[in-house]
Structures are given as C-alpha cells and as structure tokens.
mmCIF file of C-alpha atoms and ligand atoms in Angstrom:
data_model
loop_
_atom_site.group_PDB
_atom_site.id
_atom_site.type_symbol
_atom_site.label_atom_id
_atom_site.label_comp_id
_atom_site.label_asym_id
_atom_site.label_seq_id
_atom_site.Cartn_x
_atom_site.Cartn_y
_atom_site.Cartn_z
ATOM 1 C CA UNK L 416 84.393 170.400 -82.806
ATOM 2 C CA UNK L 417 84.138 167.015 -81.065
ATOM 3 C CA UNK L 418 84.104 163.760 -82.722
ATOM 4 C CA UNK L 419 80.212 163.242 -80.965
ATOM 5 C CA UNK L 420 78.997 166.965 -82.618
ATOM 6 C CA UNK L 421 77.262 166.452 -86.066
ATOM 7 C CA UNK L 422 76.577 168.954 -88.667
ATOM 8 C CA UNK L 423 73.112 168.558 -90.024
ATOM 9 C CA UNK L 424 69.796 169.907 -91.568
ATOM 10 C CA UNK L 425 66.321 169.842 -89.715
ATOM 11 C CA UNK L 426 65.307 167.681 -92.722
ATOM 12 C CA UNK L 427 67.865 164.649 -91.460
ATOM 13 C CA UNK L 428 67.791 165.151 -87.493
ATOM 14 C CA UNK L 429 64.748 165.351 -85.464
ATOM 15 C CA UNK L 430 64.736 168.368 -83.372
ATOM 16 C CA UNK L 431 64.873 167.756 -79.392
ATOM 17 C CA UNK L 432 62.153 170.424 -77.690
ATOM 18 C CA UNK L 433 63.061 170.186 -74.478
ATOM 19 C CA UNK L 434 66.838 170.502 -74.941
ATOM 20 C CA UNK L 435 66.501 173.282 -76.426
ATOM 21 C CA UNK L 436 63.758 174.678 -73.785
ATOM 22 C CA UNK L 437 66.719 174.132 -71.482
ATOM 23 C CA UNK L 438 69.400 175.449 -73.569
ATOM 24 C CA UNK L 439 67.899 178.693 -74.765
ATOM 25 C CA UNK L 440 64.637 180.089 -72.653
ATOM 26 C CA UNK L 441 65.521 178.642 -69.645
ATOM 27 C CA UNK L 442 66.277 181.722 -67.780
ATOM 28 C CA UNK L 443 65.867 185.866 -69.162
ATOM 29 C CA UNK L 444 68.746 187.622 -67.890
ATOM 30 C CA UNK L 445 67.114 190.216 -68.302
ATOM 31 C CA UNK L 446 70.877 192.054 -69.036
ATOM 32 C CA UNK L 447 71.765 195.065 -71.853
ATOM 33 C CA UNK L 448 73.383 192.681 -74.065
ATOM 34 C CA UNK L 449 71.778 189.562 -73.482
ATOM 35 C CA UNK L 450 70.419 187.945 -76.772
ATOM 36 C CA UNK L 451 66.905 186.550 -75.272
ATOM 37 C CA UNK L 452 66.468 189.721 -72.980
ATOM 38 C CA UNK L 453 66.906 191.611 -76.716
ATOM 39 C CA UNK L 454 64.370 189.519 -78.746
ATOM 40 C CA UNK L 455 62.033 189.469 -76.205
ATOM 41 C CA UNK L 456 62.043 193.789 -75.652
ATOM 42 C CA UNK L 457 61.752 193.993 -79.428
ATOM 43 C CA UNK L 458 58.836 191.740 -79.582
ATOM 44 C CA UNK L 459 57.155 193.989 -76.901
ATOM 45 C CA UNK L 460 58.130 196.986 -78.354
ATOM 46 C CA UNK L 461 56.636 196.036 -81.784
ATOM 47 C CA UNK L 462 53.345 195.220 -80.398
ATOM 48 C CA UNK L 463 52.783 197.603 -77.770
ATOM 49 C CA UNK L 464 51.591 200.573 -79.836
ATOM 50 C CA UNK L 465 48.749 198.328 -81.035
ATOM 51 C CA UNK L 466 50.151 199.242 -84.790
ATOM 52 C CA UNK L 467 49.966 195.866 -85.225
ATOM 53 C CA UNK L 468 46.549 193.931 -85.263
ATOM 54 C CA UNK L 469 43.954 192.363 -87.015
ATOM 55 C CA UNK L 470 42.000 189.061 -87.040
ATOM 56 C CA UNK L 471 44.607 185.875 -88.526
ATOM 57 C CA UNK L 472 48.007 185.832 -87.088
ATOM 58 C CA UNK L 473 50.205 183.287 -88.230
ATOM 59 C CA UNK L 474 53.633 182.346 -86.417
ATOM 60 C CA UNK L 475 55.869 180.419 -88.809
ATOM 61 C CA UNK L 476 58.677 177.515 -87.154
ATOM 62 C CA UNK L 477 57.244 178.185 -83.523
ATOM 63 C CA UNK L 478 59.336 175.419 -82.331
ATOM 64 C CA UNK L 479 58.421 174.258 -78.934
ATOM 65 C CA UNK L 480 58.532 178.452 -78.320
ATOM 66 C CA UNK L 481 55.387 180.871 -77.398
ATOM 67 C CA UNK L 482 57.546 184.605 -76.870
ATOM 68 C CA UNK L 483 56.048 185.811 -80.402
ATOM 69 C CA UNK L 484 52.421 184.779 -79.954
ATOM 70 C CA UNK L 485 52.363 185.428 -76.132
ATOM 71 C CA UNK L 486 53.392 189.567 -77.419
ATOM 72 C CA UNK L 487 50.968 189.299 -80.131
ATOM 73 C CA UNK L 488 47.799 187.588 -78.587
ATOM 74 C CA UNK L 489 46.417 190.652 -77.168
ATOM 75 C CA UNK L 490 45.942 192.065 -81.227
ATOM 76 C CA UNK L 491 44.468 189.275 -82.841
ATOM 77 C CA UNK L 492 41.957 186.974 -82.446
ATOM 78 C CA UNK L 493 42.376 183.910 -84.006
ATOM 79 C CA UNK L 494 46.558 183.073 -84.272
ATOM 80 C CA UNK L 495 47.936 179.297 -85.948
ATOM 81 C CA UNK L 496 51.209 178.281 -85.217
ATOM 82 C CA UNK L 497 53.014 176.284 -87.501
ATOM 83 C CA UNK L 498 56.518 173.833 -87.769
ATOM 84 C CA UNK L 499 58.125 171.764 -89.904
ATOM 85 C CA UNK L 500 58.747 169.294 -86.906
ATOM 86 C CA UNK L 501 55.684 167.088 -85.614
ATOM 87 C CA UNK L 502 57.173 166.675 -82.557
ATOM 88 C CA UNK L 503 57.187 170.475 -81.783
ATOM 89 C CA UNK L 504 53.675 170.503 -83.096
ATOM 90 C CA UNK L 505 52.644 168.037 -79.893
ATOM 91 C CA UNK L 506 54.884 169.810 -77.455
ATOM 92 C CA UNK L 507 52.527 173.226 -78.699
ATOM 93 C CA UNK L 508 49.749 171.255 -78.564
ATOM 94 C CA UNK L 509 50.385 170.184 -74.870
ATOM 95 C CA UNK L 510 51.320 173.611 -73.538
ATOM 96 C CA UNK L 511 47.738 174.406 -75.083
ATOM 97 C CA UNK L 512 46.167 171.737 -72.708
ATOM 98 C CA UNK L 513 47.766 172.925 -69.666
ATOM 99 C CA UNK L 514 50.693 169.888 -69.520
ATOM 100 C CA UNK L 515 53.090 171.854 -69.311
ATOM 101 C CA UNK L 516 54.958 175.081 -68.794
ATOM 102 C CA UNK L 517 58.077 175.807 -70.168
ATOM 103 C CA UNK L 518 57.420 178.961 -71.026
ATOM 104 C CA UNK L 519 56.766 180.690 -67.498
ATOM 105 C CA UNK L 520 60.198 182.534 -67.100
ATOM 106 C CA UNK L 521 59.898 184.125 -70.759
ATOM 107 C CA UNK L 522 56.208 185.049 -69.897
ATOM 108 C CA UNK L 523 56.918 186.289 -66.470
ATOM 109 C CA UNK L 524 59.615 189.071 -68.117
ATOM 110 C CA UNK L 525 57.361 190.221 -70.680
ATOM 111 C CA UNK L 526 54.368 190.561 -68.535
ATOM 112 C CA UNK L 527 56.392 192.670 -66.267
ATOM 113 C CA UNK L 528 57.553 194.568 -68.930
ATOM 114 C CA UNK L 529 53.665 194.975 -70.387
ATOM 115 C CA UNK L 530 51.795 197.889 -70.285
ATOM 116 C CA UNK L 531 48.373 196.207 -70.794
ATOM 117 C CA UNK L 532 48.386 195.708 -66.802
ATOM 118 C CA UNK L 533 47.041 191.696 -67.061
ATOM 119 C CA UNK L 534 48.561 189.124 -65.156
ATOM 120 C CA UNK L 535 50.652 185.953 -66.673
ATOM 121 C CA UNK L 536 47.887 183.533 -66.157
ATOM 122 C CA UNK L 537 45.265 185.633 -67.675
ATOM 123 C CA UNK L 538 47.771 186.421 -70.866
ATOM 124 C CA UNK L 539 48.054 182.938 -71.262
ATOM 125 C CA UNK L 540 44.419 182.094 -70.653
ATOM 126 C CA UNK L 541 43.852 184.360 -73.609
ATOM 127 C CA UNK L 542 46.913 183.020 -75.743
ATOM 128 C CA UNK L 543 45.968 179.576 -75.400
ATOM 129 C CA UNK L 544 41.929 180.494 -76.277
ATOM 130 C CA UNK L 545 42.688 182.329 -79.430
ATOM 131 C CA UNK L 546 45.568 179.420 -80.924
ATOM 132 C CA UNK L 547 43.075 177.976 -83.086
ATOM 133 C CA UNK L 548 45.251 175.766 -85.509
ATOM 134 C CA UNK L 549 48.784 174.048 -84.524
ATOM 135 C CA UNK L 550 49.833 172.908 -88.033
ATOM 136 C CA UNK L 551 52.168 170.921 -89.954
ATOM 137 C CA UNK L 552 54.077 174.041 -92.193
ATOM 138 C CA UNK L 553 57.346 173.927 -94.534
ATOM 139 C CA UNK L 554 58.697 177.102 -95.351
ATOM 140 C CA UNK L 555 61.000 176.266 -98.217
ATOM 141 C CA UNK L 556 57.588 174.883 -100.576
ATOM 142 C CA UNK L 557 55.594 178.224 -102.280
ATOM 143 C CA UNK L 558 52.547 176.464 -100.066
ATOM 144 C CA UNK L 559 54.078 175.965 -96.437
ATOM 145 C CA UNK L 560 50.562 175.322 -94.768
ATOM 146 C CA UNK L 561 49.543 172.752 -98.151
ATOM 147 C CA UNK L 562 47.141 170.604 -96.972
ATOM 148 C CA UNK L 563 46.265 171.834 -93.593
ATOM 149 C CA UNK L 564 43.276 173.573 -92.111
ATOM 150 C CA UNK L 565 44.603 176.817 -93.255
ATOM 151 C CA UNK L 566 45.005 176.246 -96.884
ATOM 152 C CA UNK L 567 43.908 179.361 -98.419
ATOM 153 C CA UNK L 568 44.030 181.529 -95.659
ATOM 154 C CA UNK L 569 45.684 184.940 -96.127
ATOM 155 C CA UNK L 570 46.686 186.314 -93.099
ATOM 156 C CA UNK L 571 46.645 189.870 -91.149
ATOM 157 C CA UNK L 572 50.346 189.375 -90.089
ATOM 158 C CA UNK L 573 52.937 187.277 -89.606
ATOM 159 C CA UNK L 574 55.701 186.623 -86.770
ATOM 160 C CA UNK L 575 58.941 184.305 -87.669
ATOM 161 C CA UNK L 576 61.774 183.795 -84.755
ATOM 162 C CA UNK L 577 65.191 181.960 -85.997
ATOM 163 C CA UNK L 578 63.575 179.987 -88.058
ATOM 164 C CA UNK L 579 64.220 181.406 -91.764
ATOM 165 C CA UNK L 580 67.825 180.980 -91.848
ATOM 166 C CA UNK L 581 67.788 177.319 -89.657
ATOM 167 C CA UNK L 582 65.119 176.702 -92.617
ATOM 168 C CA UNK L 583 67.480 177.152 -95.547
ATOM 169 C CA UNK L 584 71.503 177.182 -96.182
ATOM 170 C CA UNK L 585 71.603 179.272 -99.069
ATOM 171 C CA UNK L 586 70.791 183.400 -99.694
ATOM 172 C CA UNK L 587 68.678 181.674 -102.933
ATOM 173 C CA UNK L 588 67.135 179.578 -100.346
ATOM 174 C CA UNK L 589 66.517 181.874 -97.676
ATOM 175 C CA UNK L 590 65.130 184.501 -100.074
ATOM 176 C CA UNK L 591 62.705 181.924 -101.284
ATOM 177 C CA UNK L 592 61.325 181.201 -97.883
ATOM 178 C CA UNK L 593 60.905 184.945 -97.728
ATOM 179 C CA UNK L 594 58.650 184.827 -101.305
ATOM 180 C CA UNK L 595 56.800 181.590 -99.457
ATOM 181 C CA UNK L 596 56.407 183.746 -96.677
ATOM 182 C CA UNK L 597 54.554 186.931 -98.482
ATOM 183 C CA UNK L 598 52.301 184.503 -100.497
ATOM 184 C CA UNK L 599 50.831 183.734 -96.930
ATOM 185 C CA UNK L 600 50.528 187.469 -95.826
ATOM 186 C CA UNK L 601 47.721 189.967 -97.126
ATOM 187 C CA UNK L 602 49.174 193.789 -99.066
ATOM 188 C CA UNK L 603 49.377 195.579 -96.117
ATOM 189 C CA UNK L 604 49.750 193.127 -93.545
ATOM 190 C CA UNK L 605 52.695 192.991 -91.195
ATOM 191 C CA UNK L 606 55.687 190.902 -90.715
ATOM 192 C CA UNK L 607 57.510 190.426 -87.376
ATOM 193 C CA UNK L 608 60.719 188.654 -87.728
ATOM 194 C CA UNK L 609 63.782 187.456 -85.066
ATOM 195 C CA UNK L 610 66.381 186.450 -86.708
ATOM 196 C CA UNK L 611 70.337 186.285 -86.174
ATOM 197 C CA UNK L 612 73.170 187.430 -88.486
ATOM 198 C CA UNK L 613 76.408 185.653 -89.841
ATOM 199 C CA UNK L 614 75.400 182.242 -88.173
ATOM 200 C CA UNK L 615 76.821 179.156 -89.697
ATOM 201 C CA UNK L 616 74.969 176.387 -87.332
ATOM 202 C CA UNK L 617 73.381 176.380 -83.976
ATOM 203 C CA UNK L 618 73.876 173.488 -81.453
ATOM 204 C CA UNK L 619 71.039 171.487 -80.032
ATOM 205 C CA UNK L 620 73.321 168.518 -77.581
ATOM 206 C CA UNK L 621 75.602 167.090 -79.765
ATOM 207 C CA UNK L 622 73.897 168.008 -83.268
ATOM 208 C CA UNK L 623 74.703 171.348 -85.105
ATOM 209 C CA UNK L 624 72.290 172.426 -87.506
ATOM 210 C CA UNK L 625 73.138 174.259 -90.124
ATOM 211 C CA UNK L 626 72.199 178.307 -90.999
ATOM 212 C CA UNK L 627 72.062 180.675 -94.007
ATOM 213 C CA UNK L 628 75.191 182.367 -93.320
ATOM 214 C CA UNK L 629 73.350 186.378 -93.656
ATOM 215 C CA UNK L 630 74.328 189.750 -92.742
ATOM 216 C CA UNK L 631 72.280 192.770 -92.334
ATOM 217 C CA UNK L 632 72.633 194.038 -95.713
ATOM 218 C CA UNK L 633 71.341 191.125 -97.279
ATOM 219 C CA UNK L 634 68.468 190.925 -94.819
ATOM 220 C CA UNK L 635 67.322 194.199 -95.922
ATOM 221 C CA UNK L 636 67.903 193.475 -99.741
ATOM 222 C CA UNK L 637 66.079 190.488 -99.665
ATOM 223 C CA UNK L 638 63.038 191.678 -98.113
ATOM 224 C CA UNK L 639 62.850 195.027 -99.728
ATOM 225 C CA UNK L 640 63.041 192.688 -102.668
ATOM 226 C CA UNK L 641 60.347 190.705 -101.905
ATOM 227 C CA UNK L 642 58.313 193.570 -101.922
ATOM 228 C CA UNK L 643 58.416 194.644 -97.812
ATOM 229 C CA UNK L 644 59.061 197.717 -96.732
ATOM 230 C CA UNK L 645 61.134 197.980 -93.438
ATOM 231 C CA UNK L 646 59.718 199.647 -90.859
ATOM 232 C CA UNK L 647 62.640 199.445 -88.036
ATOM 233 C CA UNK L 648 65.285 197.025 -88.293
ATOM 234 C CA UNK L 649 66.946 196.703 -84.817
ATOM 235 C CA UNK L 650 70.366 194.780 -84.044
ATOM 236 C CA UNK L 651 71.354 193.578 -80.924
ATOM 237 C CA UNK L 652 75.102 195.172 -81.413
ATOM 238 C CA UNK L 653 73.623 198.825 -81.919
ATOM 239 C CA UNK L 654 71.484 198.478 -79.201
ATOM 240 C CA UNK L 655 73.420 196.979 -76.876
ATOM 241 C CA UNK L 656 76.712 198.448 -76.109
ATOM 242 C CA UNK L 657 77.861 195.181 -74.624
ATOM 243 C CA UNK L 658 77.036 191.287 -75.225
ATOM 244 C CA UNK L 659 77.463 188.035 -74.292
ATOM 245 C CA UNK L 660 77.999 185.619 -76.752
ATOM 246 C CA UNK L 661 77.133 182.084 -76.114
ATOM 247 C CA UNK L 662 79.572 180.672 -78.561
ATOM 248 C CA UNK L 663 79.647 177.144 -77.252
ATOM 249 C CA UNK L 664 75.974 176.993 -79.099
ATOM 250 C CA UNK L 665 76.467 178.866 -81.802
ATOM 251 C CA UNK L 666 78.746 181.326 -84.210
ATOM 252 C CA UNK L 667 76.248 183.993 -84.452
ATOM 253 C CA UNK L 668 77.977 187.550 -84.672
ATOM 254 C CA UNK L 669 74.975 189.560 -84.775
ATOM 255 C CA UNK L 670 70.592 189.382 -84.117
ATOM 256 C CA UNK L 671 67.809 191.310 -85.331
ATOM 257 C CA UNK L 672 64.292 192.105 -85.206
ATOM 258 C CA UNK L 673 62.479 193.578 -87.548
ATOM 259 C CA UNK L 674 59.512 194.826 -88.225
ATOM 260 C CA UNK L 675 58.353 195.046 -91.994
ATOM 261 C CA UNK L 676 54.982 196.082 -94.306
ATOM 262 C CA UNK L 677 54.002 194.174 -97.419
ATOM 263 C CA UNK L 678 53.576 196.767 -100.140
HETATM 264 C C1 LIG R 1265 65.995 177.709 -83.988
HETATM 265 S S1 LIG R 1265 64.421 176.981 -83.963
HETATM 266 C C2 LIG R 1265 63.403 178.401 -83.590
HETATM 267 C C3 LIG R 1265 62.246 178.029 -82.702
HETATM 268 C C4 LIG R 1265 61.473 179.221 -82.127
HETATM 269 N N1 LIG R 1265 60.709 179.898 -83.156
HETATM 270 C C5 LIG R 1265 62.390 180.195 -81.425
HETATM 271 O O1 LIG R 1265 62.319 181.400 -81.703
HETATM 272 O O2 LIG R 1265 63.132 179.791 -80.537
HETATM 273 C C6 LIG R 1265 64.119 176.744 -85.692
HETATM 274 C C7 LIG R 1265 62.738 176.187 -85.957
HETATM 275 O O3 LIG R 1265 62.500 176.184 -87.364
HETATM 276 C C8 LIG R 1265 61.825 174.989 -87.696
HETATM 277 N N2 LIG R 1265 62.042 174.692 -89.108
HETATM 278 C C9 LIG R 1265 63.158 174.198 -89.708
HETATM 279 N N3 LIG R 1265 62.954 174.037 -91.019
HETATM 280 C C10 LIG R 1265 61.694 174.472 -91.271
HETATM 281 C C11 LIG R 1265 60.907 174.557 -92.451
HETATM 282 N N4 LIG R 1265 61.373 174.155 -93.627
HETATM 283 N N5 LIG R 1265 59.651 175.054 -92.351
HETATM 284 C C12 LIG R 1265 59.167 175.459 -91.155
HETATM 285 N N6 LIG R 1265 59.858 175.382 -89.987
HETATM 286 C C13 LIG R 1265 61.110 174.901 -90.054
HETATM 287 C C14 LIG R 1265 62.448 173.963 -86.776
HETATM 288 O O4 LIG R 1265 61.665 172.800 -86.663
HETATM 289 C C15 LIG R 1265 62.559 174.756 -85.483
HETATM 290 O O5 LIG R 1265 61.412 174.657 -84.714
#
C-alpha cells in the first residue's frame, strides 16, 4: 500500500460519486467472469419472472448507483432510495432531474438483456417517475430511515448492492444491519441483495474503506438467522468458470446475489 492510500470508514471520509462512477460502472464487459456483467444478470434474472412485486420498494446505500432500481422499476410503483452519504443523495437526486447520466452503459446492457421489449429512455422515464423519496438512511441504527418521509413505512421488498458489509466491519455488525434491514421489510416481502465475499476494503482514489471480512457460510447463517429464507444464493465463482479480479481496487475473493423471503 502507498504512503497516499488511507484505510478508513464511510463515517470519517466522504465518499467521491463520480470516482467511483468511473472506477466501477464505467463500462459492462459484458464477459463470463466479469464482476459487474455478474451482478447485473442476477439482478435481471431475479426480477424477470415478475416473482417479485408489489407497491413500496426500498433500495438501501444506492450510492450514486441505479442497476437495482432500474431491474426493479417495472414491479413496483412507488420505490425510495436511500444513503448514508448526502452527497450521493444529490447526485440521485440530479440523475432524477435529467442532469446527468452516468448510468447509460449499465442501462443499455440490461435493456438489451430485458425481455419486457421497452427501450432505455422509456425504462428510465418510468424509473425516474416512480422514485418518490431520495432519503437520508443509516443502516447500522434499528431505524435507518428515522426521521425521514418514510418513517413508518413497511415495505413490499427490498434491494441492497455492496453496501452491508462497506456499512459495518464486524459479523456482530453486519448481522445487525441485517436485523435493521428486516424491521423495514413486511413477512413475506422480498430481499434482493449484491454483495461480495472475503473483502477487507475497497478503494475509492487514494482512500480504502474498510469491509466486513464474510464468506458464504456466514452470509447464509446470518440471514437464515434473521429469519429469511434463501431462495437462490448465486456466486460469481460457481457461475463463472473464469474471472477477472480487479485487485488494484479491492481484495474481494468472491460476490453474490441473493435472493431471500422474510418468514
Ligand atoms: C460500495 S458503495 C455501493 C453503492 C451502490 N449501491 C453499488 O452497488 O455500487 C457502498 C454504499 O454504502 C453506503 N453506506 C455506507 N455506510 C452506510 C450506512 N451506515 N447506511 C447506509 N448506507 C451506507 C455508502 O455511502 C455507499 O454509497
């Protein structure tokens, strides 16, 4: 590690949107064995049987990132997205207005890959019409949306990407965001969750933020614990016989998506 890298938490470094816009979702391979190309065929695979729908969606450390509520739009009608950083919160909040659009290359793959037969501009026509709250959310409190215009609100499902483990350090701490998590969704309700396996940091530039080192057993202890029951758990190194790993940004040896049913 250089002398310029940091180590750090998203509590004591502001995250940088469009560094990582450039670092990460820049470009979709569109590979076997690419990690975005992955995440981005499991998202479309868990929605496209219409299995999962209903009327509140809620997408939980969104970043400056739209790949889960793009896939889900179509199913729900009224979606919030949700960070613990204010500064993704106006970077959502402009893509919304039309700003900007950082997101075309991720949207372009999916809607070639979707089987609903709209165009991009009319999926995000209908993606930015049914966000109806961009909020201020903190995963690790048992209220992460305290205090905003969704107080109280139970919702239908729920879609997470790489945010539960950059959210906590410890299994104790991930496992609470987890518990946080359910108190938001409604018995019955779905979960849809991205997330990568024995990861110590990730790099944004020159700061490192730190991870909840996992592995898959633990993922599926912790939620079956928490009262979900896993419907498929898909990693990227069983479905993929080869992959890339993009090391320089992070020590990741494995991803996942899952989807999962509160009991
Ligand atoms: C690796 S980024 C993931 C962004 C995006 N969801 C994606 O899939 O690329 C991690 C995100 O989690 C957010 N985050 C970190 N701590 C959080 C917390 N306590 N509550 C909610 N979000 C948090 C960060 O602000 C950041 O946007």
């Amino acid at each position: 590690m250089s002398d310029e890298i940091i180590l750090t938490t998203h509590r004591d470094v502001e995250f940088d949107p469009e560094t990582y816009v450039t670092t990460y979702y820049s470009r979709v391979a569109g590979e076997e064995g690419d990690m975005l190309t992955f995440f981005l065929d499991g998202l479309k695979n868990a929605f496209k049987s219409g299995a999962i729908t209903g009327m509140k969606l809620l997408d939980i450390g969104t970043g400056p990132i739209l790949h889960t509520a793009f896939c889900a739009a179509p199913w729900f009608e009224e979606i919030t997205l949700s960070d613990f950083a204010h500064i993704n919160l106006e970077f959502l909040q402009k893509w919304k207005e039309g700003e900007i659009s950082h997101m075309d290359p991720v949207f372009e793959y999916l809607v070639e890959k979707n089987e609903k037969g709209m165009d991009v501009d009319k999926r995000q026509d209908e993606l930015r019409r049914k966000i109806k709250h961009i909020v201020h959310c903190d995963v690790t409190l048992p209220n992460p949306i305290a205090a905003t215009p969704v107080d109280g609100v139970v919702f239908d499902a729920i879609t997470s990407s790489l945010c539960l483990e950059a959210a906590s350090v410890t299994l104790d701490d991930y496992a609470k965001t987890v518990q946080n998590l359910s108190s938001l969704l409604k018995p019955g309700g779905h979960l849809v969750i991205i997330g990568v396996l024995e990861e110590t940091f990730y790099r944004i530039g020159d700061v490192r933020f730190k991870c909840t080192y996992i592995s898959k057993n633990q993922v599926q202890d912790i939620y079956k614990k928490e009262g979900f029951e896993i419907i498929s758990l898909k990693d990227l190194k069983e479905t993929c016989s080869s992959h890339k790993y993009l090391s320089e940004y992070s020590d990741y040896k494995n991803a996942f998506v899952m989807i999962a049913k509160k009991t």
